[in-house]
Short mmCIF file of C-alpha atoms in Angstrom, two decimals:
data_model
loop_
_atom_site.label_atom_id
_atom_site.label_comp_id
_atom_site.label_asym_id
_atom_site.label_seq_id
_atom_site.Cartn_x
_atom_site.Cartn_y
_atom_site.Cartn_z
CA MET A 1 44.91 2.03 65.64
CA ILE A 2 45.51 -1.70 65.44
CA PRO A 3 44.39 -3.54 68.49
CA LEU A 4 46.90 -5.72 69.96
CA THR A 5 46.86 -9.20 69.24
CA THR A 6 46.05 -11.57 72.12
CA ILE A 7 47.16 -14.97 72.13
CA SER A 8 45.99 -17.35 73.94
CA LYS A 9 46.01 -21.13 75.68
CA VAL A 10 49.51 -21.94 73.89
CA LYS A 11 49.83 -26.12 74.10
CA LEU A 12 52.58 -27.53 72.65
CA MET A 13 52.45 -31.77 71.29
CA PRO A 14 55.45 -33.92 70.02
CA HIS A 15 54.30 -36.86 67.97
CA GLN A 16 55.07 -39.91 68.86
CA ASN A 17 56.44 -42.47 66.37
CA ASP A 18 58.42 -45.31 66.39
CA PHE A 19 61.81 -44.88 67.14
CA TYR A 20 60.85 -42.13 70.48
CA ASP A 21 58.44 -42.04 73.49
CA ILE A 22 58.53 -38.33 74.48
CA ILE A 23 58.35 -37.09 77.86
CA PRO A 24 55.80 -34.87 79.05
CA ASN A 25 53.64 -36.06 75.76
CA GLU A 26 51.80 -32.12 75.94
CA MET A 27 53.27 -28.89 77.61
CA ILE A 28 50.80 -25.69 78.05
CA ILE A 29 52.10 -22.19 78.47
CA ASP A 30 50.47 -20.03 80.66
CA ASN A 31 52.58 -16.49 79.65
CA LEU A 32 54.81 -16.62 76.52
CA ASP A 33 57.68 -14.98 75.61
CA ASP A 34 60.30 -14.65 73.69
CA LYS A 35 62.86 -17.06 75.58
CA GLN A 36 60.59 -19.68 76.03
CA ARG A 37 61.85 -22.40 76.53
CA PHE A 38 61.19 -26.84 77.85
CA ASN A 39 63.02 -29.25 78.87
CA VAL A 40 62.35 -32.84 77.20
CA GLU A 41 62.89 -36.15 77.91
CA ILE A 42 63.51 -38.42 74.25
CA LYS A 43 63.16 -42.41 75.37
CA PHE A 44 64.28 -44.85 72.47
CA LYS A 45 60.82 -47.13 72.07
CA ILE A 46 62.68 -50.70 71.04
CA ASN A 47 65.77 -51.81 70.53
CA LEU A 48 66.91 -50.10 67.17
CA LEU A 49 68.69 -47.44 65.47
CA PRO A 50 66.46 -44.61 65.00
CA LEU A 51 66.35 -43.55 61.72
CA SER A 52 65.21 -40.05 62.18
CA THR A 53 66.67 -37.52 63.85
CA LYS A 54 63.52 -35.24 63.10
CA ILE A 55 60.53 -35.74 65.53
CA LYS A 56 57.34 -32.99 64.52
CA TYR A 57 55.94 -31.15 67.13
CA ALA A 58 52.02 -29.06 66.86
CA ILE A 59 51.23 -25.89 68.05
CA ILE A 60 48.17 -25.68 69.53
CA TYR A 61 46.98 -21.77 70.15
CA SER A 62 44.08 -19.18 70.50
CA ILE A 63 43.64 -15.88 68.76
CA ASP A 64 41.24 -13.30 69.71
CA ASN A 65 39.31 -16.23 70.72
CA VAL A 66 40.06 -18.65 67.68
CA SER A 67 41.73 -21.88 67.68
CA ARG A 68 44.66 -23.20 65.58
CA ILE A 69 47.17 -24.85 65.27
CA ILE A 70 50.60 -25.06 63.37
CA THR A 71 53.19 -28.00 62.74
CA LYS A 72 57.06 -27.65 62.99
CA ASN A 73 60.58 -30.42 63.34
CA LEU A 74 62.63 -30.07 66.04
CA HIS A 75 65.81 -31.53 64.81
CA ILE A 76 68.17 -34.07 67.33
CA PRO A 77 71.19 -32.63 67.46
CA PHE A 78 73.58 -35.55 65.81
CA ASP A 79 76.36 -35.06 69.04
CA CYS A 80 73.43 -35.84 71.67
CA LEU A 81 73.32 -38.98 69.54
CA VAL A 82 77.03 -40.43 69.18
CA LYS A 83 78.96 -40.79 71.31
CA LEU A 84 83.29 -40.40 69.72
CA ILE A 85 86.05 -43.60 70.29
CA PRO A 86 89.08 -44.10 69.55
CA SER A 87 89.80 -44.80 65.75
CA SER A 88 92.62 -47.45 66.88
CA SER A 89 89.62 -49.47 69.39
CA THR A 90 87.55 -50.22 66.06
CA SER A 91 87.84 -51.34 62.64
CA ALA A 92 83.65 -50.55 62.56
CA SER A 93 83.53 -53.95 62.13
CA ASN A 94 83.32 -55.43 65.43
CA GLY A 95 83.84 -59.21 64.28
CA ARG A 96 80.49 -58.38 62.04
CA GLN A 97 80.13 -57.62 58.49
CA LYS A 98 81.14 -54.23 56.66
CA TYR A 99 79.52 -52.06 55.25
CA SER A 100 81.14 -49.16 53.35
CA ILE A 101 80.06 -46.43 50.88
CA LYS A 102 82.64 -44.11 48.99
CA LEU A 103 80.90 -41.17 48.18
CA THR A 104 83.48 -39.07 45.60
CA ILE A 105 82.53 -35.29 45.01
CA SER A 106 84.25 -33.05 42.72
CA LYS A 107 87.31 -30.39 43.77
CA GLN A 108 86.36 -27.96 41.47
CA SER A 109 84.89 -24.31 42.84
CA LEU A 110 85.01 -26.36 46.36
CA ASP A 111 87.71 -23.10 48.12
CA ILE A 112 88.60 -25.61 51.14
CA LYS A 113 91.43 -27.30 52.41
CA SER A 114 92.04 -31.37 51.64
CA SER A 115 92.92 -31.04 55.72
CA GLN A 116 90.41 -29.04 56.89
CA LEU A 117 87.48 -31.13 55.39
CA LEU A 118 86.37 -32.67 58.43
CA ALA A 119 87.44 -30.02 61.06
CA ASN A 120 84.96 -27.76 59.28
CA LEU A 121 82.15 -30.23 58.87
CA PHE A 122 81.60 -32.22 61.99
CA ASP A 123 83.33 -29.14 64.18
CA ASP A 124 80.70 -29.66 66.74
CA LEU A 125 81.94 -33.12 67.63
CA PHE A 126 85.72 -32.44 68.13
CA GLU A 127 85.50 -29.43 70.62
CA ASN A 128 87.76 -30.05 73.63
CA GLN A 129 88.12 -34.03 72.77
CA THR A 130 90.74 -34.10 69.99
CA ASN A 131 92.38 -37.12 70.68
CA TYR A 132 89.67 -38.82 69.27
CA PHE A 133 90.00 -37.18 65.23
CA ASN A 134 92.51 -36.88 63.03
CA SER A 135 92.89 -35.05 60.13
CA ASN A 136 91.25 -37.93 57.88
CA SER A 137 89.30 -40.06 60.21
CA PHE A 138 86.81 -40.61 63.57
CA SER A 139 84.94 -43.18 64.58
CA PHE A 140 81.47 -43.13 67.38
CA CYS A 141 79.43 -45.24 67.98
CA PHE A 142 75.12 -43.89 68.88
CA HIS A 143 73.81 -43.27 72.30
CA ASN A 144 71.71 -46.76 74.18
CA TYR A 145 73.73 -49.34 71.09
CA GLU A 146 77.15 -49.14 71.49
CA GLN A 147 77.29 -52.38 69.71
CA ILE A 148 76.66 -50.47 66.43
CA GLN A 149 79.48 -48.59 64.60
CA SER A 150 80.74 -46.08 62.45
CA THR A 151 83.98 -44.44 60.54
CA ILE A 152 84.13 -41.99 58.64
CA LYS A 153 87.45 -41.00 56.80
CA LEU A 154 87.97 -38.50 54.22
CA GLN A 155 90.93 -39.42 51.17
CA SER A 156 92.34 -36.50 49.19
CA MET A 157 93.23 -37.38 46.11
CA GLU A 158 92.22 -35.40 42.30
CA ASN A 159 88.88 -35.17 43.95
CA ILE A 160 87.07 -35.66 46.96
CA LEU A 161 86.78 -39.42 48.39
CA PHE A 162 84.75 -40.24 51.48
CA ILE A 163 83.88 -43.63 53.01
CA VAL A 164 81.37 -44.06 55.29
CA GLU A 165 81.68 -47.56 56.81
CA SER A 166 79.86 -49.41 59.51
CA ASN A 167 79.15 -52.46 61.07
CA ASP A 168 75.26 -51.69 60.68
CA LEU A 169 72.87 -51.04 57.48
CA SER A 170 70.97 -49.00 59.96
CA GLY A 171 74.07 -47.29 60.79
CA LEU A 172 75.34 -46.84 57.80
CA TYR A 173 72.85 -45.08 56.65
CA VAL A 174 72.81 -42.08 59.86
CA SER A 175 76.09 -41.97 58.90
CA PHE A 176 76.09 -41.05 55.29
CA GLN A 177 72.89 -38.82 56.42
CA GLN A 178 74.89 -36.89 58.88
CA LEU A 179 77.87 -36.50 56.40
CA LEU A 180 75.38 -35.67 52.79
CA ARG A 181 73.20 -33.28 55.28
CA ARG A 182 76.23 -31.12 56.47
CA ILE A 183 77.97 -31.35 52.74
CA THR A 184 75.31 -29.77 51.83
CA ASN A 185 74.46 -27.05 54.92
CA LYS A 186 78.13 -26.09 54.82
CA TRP A 187 79.76 -26.38 51.55
CA THR A 188 76.35 -24.43 49.45
CA GLN A 189 76.17 -21.53 52.26
CA ASN A 190 78.67 -19.70 48.43
CA LYS A 191 76.48 -19.81 46.29
CA SER A 192 78.92 -19.76 44.15
CA THR A 193 79.61 -23.22 45.57
CA THR A 194 77.98 -26.38 43.49
CA ILE A 195 78.50 -29.43 44.62
CA LYS A 196 78.90 -32.35 41.71
CA ILE A 197 79.33 -35.98 43.67
CA GLU A 198 80.82 -37.91 40.63
CA SER A 199 79.88 -41.50 41.77
CA ILE A 200 78.54 -43.51 44.61
CA GLN A 201 79.76 -46.77 45.09
CA LEU A 202 78.76 -49.96 47.81
CA ASN A 203 80.57 -52.78 49.00
CA PHE A 204 77.24 -54.71 48.65
CA ASN A 205 74.53 -55.20 46.86
CA LEU A 206 71.50 -53.32 48.08
CA ILE A 207 69.20 -54.53 45.91
CA ASP A 208 69.92 -58.09 46.91
CA HIS A 209 69.81 -57.22 50.37
CA LEU A 210 66.55 -55.77 49.75
CA ARG A 211 64.53 -58.38 48.58
CA MET A 212 66.41 -60.49 51.41
CA ALA A 213 64.42 -58.76 53.45
CA ILE A 214 61.24 -57.93 51.75
CA ARG A 215 61.60 -62.13 52.48
CA ASN A 216 61.64 -62.25 55.50
CA ARG A 217 58.98 -60.05 56.10
CA MET A 218 56.85 -61.99 54.22
CA GLU A 219 57.67 -65.10 54.97
CA ARG A 220 56.94 -63.54 59.18
CA LYS A 221 53.43 -61.83 58.17
CA ILE A 222 52.35 -65.51 56.42
CA GLN A 223 53.66 -67.37 59.93
CA LEU A 224 51.59 -64.53 61.53
CA LYS A 225 48.47 -64.63 60.34
CA LYS A 226 48.62 -68.75 60.31
CA PHE A 227 48.73 -68.19 64.38
CA LYS A 228 45.96 -65.79 64.25
CA ASP A 229 43.95 -68.06 61.88
CA GLU A 230 44.08 -70.51 64.93
CA VAL A 231 43.95 -68.42 68.03
CA ALA A 232 40.42 -67.06 65.80
CA LYS A 233 39.49 -70.84 65.32
CA PHE A 234 40.16 -71.72 68.79
CA SER A 235 38.51 -69.41 70.28
CA GLN A 236 35.15 -70.16 68.14
CA HIS A 237 35.41 -74.40 69.78
CA HIS A 238 35.77 -72.84 73.64
CA ARG A 239 32.58 -70.27 72.45
CA VAL A 240 31.04 -73.07 72.03
CA LEU A 241 32.43 -75.79 74.35
CA GLN A 242 31.65 -73.17 77.08
CA LYS A 243 27.76 -73.21 76.08
CA ARG A 244 27.78 -77.27 76.43
CA ILE A 245 29.15 -76.74 79.49
CA LEU A 246 26.92 -73.94 80.26
CA VAL A 247 24.15 -76.52 79.66
CA LYS A 248 24.31 -79.81 80.97
CA SER A 249 25.58 -78.08 84.44
CA LYS A 250 21.78 -76.92 84.52
CA ASP A 251 20.60 -80.69 83.74
CA LYS A 252 18.76 -82.14 86.33
CA THR A 253 21.00 -85.11 85.96
CA PRO A 254 23.90 -83.54 84.66
CA ALA A 255 26.66 -85.98 82.78
CA SER A 256 30.49 -86.19 83.96
CA LEU A 257 31.79 -82.68 82.96
CA ASN A 258 35.51 -83.48 83.78
CA ASN A 259 36.16 -84.50 80.45
CA LEU A 260 34.26 -81.55 79.00
CA SER A 261 36.33 -78.80 81.72
CA LYS A 262 39.87 -80.31 80.83
CA LEU A 263 39.36 -79.97 77.24
CA LEU A 264 38.42 -76.86 77.70
CA THR A 265 41.43 -75.71 79.67
CA LEU A 266 43.36 -77.57 76.00
CA ILE A 267 41.27 -75.37 74.30
CA GLN A 268 42.83 -72.00 77.10
CA LYS A 269 46.65 -72.85 76.61
CA ARG A 270 46.60 -73.52 72.64
CA ILE A 271 45.37 -70.30 72.57
CA THR A 272 47.59 -68.79 75.31
CA LYS A 273 50.22 -70.60 73.60
CA ASN A 274 49.13 -68.28 70.19
CA ILE A 275 48.82 -65.70 71.51
CA ASP A 276 51.96 -65.06 72.78
CA LYS A 277 53.89 -66.46 69.27
CA ILE A 278 51.52 -63.52 67.71
CA MET A 279 53.39 -61.04 70.31
CA HIS A 280 56.49 -63.07 69.08
CA PHE A 281 56.51 -62.14 65.44
CA GLU A 282 54.81 -58.81 65.65
CA LYS A 283 57.91 -57.86 67.13
CA LEU A 284 59.78 -59.86 64.51
CA MET A 285 57.30 -58.04 61.76
CA ASN A 286 58.97 -54.49 62.90
CA ILE A 287 62.06 -55.81 62.80
CA CYS A 288 61.80 -56.74 59.62
CA ASN A 289 60.12 -53.01 58.80
CA TYR A 290 62.88 -51.73 60.42
CA HIS A 291 65.53 -53.76 57.78
CA VAL A 292 63.67 -52.96 54.77
CA TRP A 293 62.52 -49.32 55.87
CA THR A 294 66.62 -48.89 56.22
CA ILE A 295 67.63 -49.70 52.70
CA LEU A 296 64.86 -47.47 51.10
CA ASN A 297 66.00 -45.18 52.84
CA ILE A 298 69.97 -45.40 51.40
CA TRP A 299 68.33 -45.83 48.18
CA ARG A 300 66.26 -42.85 48.64
CA LEU A 301 69.41 -41.18 49.98
CA ILE A 302 71.66 -42.61 47.18
CA LEU A 303 69.23 -40.76 44.05
CA GLU A 304 68.53 -37.76 45.74
CA LYS A 305 72.23 -36.46 46.02
CA SER A 306 72.58 -38.31 43.11
CA LYS A 307 70.09 -36.78 40.23
CA LYS A 308 71.50 -33.56 40.78
CA SER A 309 74.77 -35.09 39.10
CA HIS A 310 72.82 -37.71 36.88
CA SER A 311 69.40 -36.56 36.01
CA SER A 312 67.31 -39.66 34.02
CA ASP A 313 63.80 -40.07 33.65
CA MET A 314 64.82 -43.45 35.39
CA CYS A 315 66.14 -41.83 37.80
CA GLU A 316 63.35 -39.61 38.26
CA LYS A 317 60.58 -43.49 38.22
CA PHE A 318 62.81 -45.05 40.80
CA MET A 319 62.71 -41.93 42.79
CA LYS A 320 58.70 -42.33 43.38
CA LEU A 321 59.05 -46.01 44.61
CA ILE A 322 60.82 -44.96 47.37
CA THR A 323 59.20 -41.26 48.35
CA ILE A 324 55.44 -42.48 47.36
CA HIS A 325 54.99 -43.41 50.82
CA GLN A 326 57.49 -41.98 53.90
CA LEU A 327 57.29 -44.96 57.15
CA SER A 328 56.84 -43.26 59.86
CA ASN A 329 54.69 -45.63 61.44
CA PHE A 330 54.72 -49.10 60.88
CA ASN A 331 51.92 -50.33 61.83
CA ILE A 332 50.89 -49.40 57.95
CA ASP A 333 50.00 -52.10 56.21
CA TRP A 334 52.51 -50.39 53.30
CA GLU A 335 52.67 -53.11 51.02
CA GLU A 336 50.06 -51.86 49.22
CA LEU A 337 51.21 -48.58 47.68
CA PHE A 338 54.75 -50.11 47.79
CA LEU A 339 53.07 -52.58 44.90
CA THR A 340 51.21 -49.21 43.71
CA SER A 341 54.36 -47.25 43.38
CA ILE A 342 56.53 -49.92 41.51
CA HIS A 343 53.05 -50.47 39.36
CA GLU A 344 53.96 -46.51 37.81
CA ILE A 345 57.00 -46.43 37.22
CA PHE A 346 56.13 -49.65 35.08
CA GLN A 347 53.54 -47.97 33.34
CA MET A 348 56.21 -44.84 32.50
CA ASN A 349 57.51 -48.07 31.10
CA LYS A 350 56.42 -49.56 27.61
CA ASP A 351 59.95 -52.05 27.92
CA LEU A 352 57.64 -53.31 30.77
CA ALA A 353 54.67 -52.95 30.57
CA ASN A 354 53.48 -56.67 30.69
CA MET A 355 54.66 -56.57 33.90
CA VAL A 356 51.40 -55.08 35.14
CA ASN A 357 49.03 -56.99 35.23
CA ILE A 358 50.82 -59.59 37.71
CA ILE A 359 51.68 -56.62 39.60
CA ASP A 360 47.61 -54.84 40.53
CA PRO A 361 47.77 -54.35 44.53
CA THR A 362 44.11 -54.23 44.10
CA GLN A 363 43.51 -58.03 44.23
CA GLN A 364 43.48 -60.11 46.42
CA GLN A 365 46.36 -63.05 45.86
CA GLN A 366 47.73 -65.61 47.76
CA GLN A 367 50.94 -64.47 50.44
CA GLN A 368 52.99 -66.87 48.30
CA ARG A 369 52.22 -65.93 44.63
CA ASN A 370 52.97 -61.98 46.04
CA ASN A 371 56.02 -63.43 47.36
CA GLU A 372 56.99 -64.85 43.70
CA HIS A 373 55.75 -62.22 41.88
CA PHE A 374 57.81 -59.32 44.43
CA LEU A 375 61.12 -61.30 43.51
CA ARG A 376 60.31 -61.24 40.06
CA ILE A 377 59.77 -57.92 39.74
CA PHE A 378 63.29 -56.86 41.99
CA ASN A 379 64.75 -58.92 39.64
CA GLN A 380 63.85 -57.11 36.26
CA ILE A 381 64.62 -53.87 38.58
CA GLN A 382 68.13 -55.29 39.01
CA ASP A 383 68.39 -55.84 35.09
CA LYS A 384 66.71 -53.19 33.63
CA LEU A 385 66.60 -50.33 35.60
CA SER A 386 69.44 -50.22 38.19
CA ASN A 387 72.38 -50.18 35.90
CA ASP A 388 70.57 -47.15 34.22
CA LEU A 389 70.37 -44.87 37.39
CA ILE A 390 73.66 -44.27 38.82
CA PRO A 391 77.28 -45.00 38.79
CA ILE A 392 76.62 -47.79 41.38
CA GLU A 393 79.33 -50.53 42.14
CA PHE A 394 77.90 -53.95 43.22
#
């Protein structure tokens, strides 16, 4: 006889991240059964399109009075994130720059009619909404971010050519990620089916965008440090002046405190003004982090999907640059990890070994020098590495 295991004190706790607030932040289960259902509310934290459709949550429970914890992932359905719009009402640019990625896949071993490719891939989006879809394209915007619009097109030739367009890089990333995910999940269910990517082409220079995003972030960080240093300096003046006023006020024949009081008020206003600037630049830093991470994730998607078709040592090395640390929390100072990953790439590349000394992340260097070194590194990447990675047309 084996005694029944008793599971009790079950608690579900969603992990908070930079994109979502999840309400409630914990759920307690008194009686566990196989049909347990929960209602959760997912709110966007900041006015930036979430780059992840995955939410982590922890399950804490007790078995025979022993507490345990496991973590799981909750995937937000794509149809809950987007809203279909008539293709005729948008050009996926809406007056803004249009970004596009062309994905060419070999048609060999794919036993699917060309006219049914998009319908099969996105069938859940088109239930009772056929007026938003034709055989070769559809358009959508994102809930709460209607200004971001994307279009996915299919051009059937000798090979299968998908075109993903968006008026925003984050929209391009999320749309391209979803297309790749559905291709992988739906077309490879049959083990005999293999997906071979022939080429990935972009209508913009991804490395230039990355360099610009990094430069903007570092400039914001320098400005943020300047305001924080000013707050620290004036806070010290404020404390010293308060002590002087306190001493003067205890004198038997106190001198006029008007001038000191006025100076104290001016310092307080200066501190308040700089604190407001700090709060503003911290928001700008979040936006800069977001832009950098969006571009890095586009790189990651391209490299992950291309390395099987175009495997090379250079591709594997560059992959480490992006996958070394998944930036789920923008508050983490990730630059050291980022530089470390570049450091590792150059250590493995004898042709660029002389670069190691100037990118050592353990050395404390001035922000301006860091900026110059960073741009020089990416110029080297563009000149030495990018052409060997995958067939991207800039």
